[in-house]
Amino acid sequence: MQEDISIHEAAKYPWSVMARSLLKEYNVLLAEVDNNPRITKRAKLRLIDALETKVPRNTMGLNDDPYVELTSFFVAKALVDAIASMYLRRRWATAEAKSTEEFLIKETDSKLAQIAIREFNWQMKTVKSQIAGRSFTHSIHFTNYLTATEGLRDLKWKLVNKRLSTGFVLLRKTETTRVIRAAVEQLLVRDIKKVDAEFPPNIQQVYDEIDAKVRKRVDRHRQEIEGEIIPEAFPPCMQAILSDLKEGKPLSHIARFAITAFLLNVGMEVDSIIELFMKAPDFREDLARYQIEHIAGKRGTTVYTPPSCAYMLSVRLCVDPDQVGVRRHPLNYYRYRRKRVSKP
Ligand code: SF4
């Protein structure tokens, strides 16, 4: 049976399954929304905030219209899908997830568990437990915990540093909200819909503005890493994957993705990358070409970037864990080293 959800609740958590179903009830069409300047303005603000500050201005609770909040999220999402830039998508996902956390922290313990169970199908319970002066409010099954925290780089999130009770990880309230925030961010990064970049006029105007901003930023980043490829400036994680590749060692799927996206982003041609993969034990040129062209955005609309350092760490591909918080992204490492290596 479907649970009722108020428009206020949906506006606070617009990414939720319930919010999406509510919006269907409202039967919102982009063409109708286009004539409401409050919605298009708020959608634009959500994306500008994501680009500039990574935390969207949270106007809920200040007599704002929850309908505007809810629909503006979906307009912003449609724009993110259409612009098809992983740079924008990641920043938007981070910003919206942070905004979610601001609401979560004000919820009761039982409400938090209810949201987690309803939206992510987690095994989560409320607990009242005091251990060594710390109050725990929730417990989550360790498998759900591991999936949700795969991108959290701080050592405190490692399972070995957590209190476990019969397969459940004990969490304090602030930790529960942080774990839900991480899950929301993953959800928004992965929920990619194919959207035609044809919008009604006012939304199209926002699309053009945001698209131009994103392209300018991505081009600026690209200029810093493109040009002559300098392998000495590659980060140690990519050097390690490349060395395995050249020795014909089998690579995991994520290692293949990471090195391919990295090399494409530093300007290597598809054919040169295929040559590198020729030594792989299961090499098939047609498959390799298809996959590389897909990552390059030649077979879809999304141009992929390699995973962040935090993600690389979580999948054991980072070879310098102490630097994760400093570098944050393998392309940052390359950008930084490239400038220094190429100085005469
Ligand atoms: S810190 Fe980042 S760039 Fe450095 S090895 Fe680890 S994943 Fe690679």
Coordinates of N, CA and C in Angstrom, one line a residue, residues 14 26 72 86 93 124 150 153 231 276 289:
P14 N 13.0 15.7 -2.5 CA 12.4 15.6 -3.9 C 12.9 14.5 -4.7
Y26 N 0.4 15.3 -9.6 CA 0.2 16.7 -10.0 C 0.3 16.9 -11.5
S72 N 10.9 22.6 -9.0 CA 12.1 23.2 -9.5 C 13.2 22.1 -9.4
M86 N 29.3 15.1 -16.5 CA 29.5 14.5 -15.2 C 29.9 15.5 -14.2
A93 N 24.6 16.7 -7.5 CA 24.2 15.6 -6.6 C 24.8 15.9 -5.2
M124 N 17.3 -1.2 8.8 CA 17.7 -0.2 9.8 C 16.7 -0.2 10.9
E150 N 30.6 3.6 0.5 CA 31.7 3.3 -0.3 C 32.5 4.5 -0.8
R153 N 35.6 8.8 2.5 CA 37.0 8.4 2.6 C 37.6 8.4 4.0
P231 N 53.3 11.5 -19.3 CA 53.0 10.4 -18.4 C 53.7 10.5 -17.1
L276 N 46.8 0.1 -26.1 CA 47.3 -0.3 -24.7 C 46.6 -1.5 -24.2
R289 N 36.7 -1.2 -28.4 CA 36.4 0.1 -29.1 C 35.0 0.6 -28.6

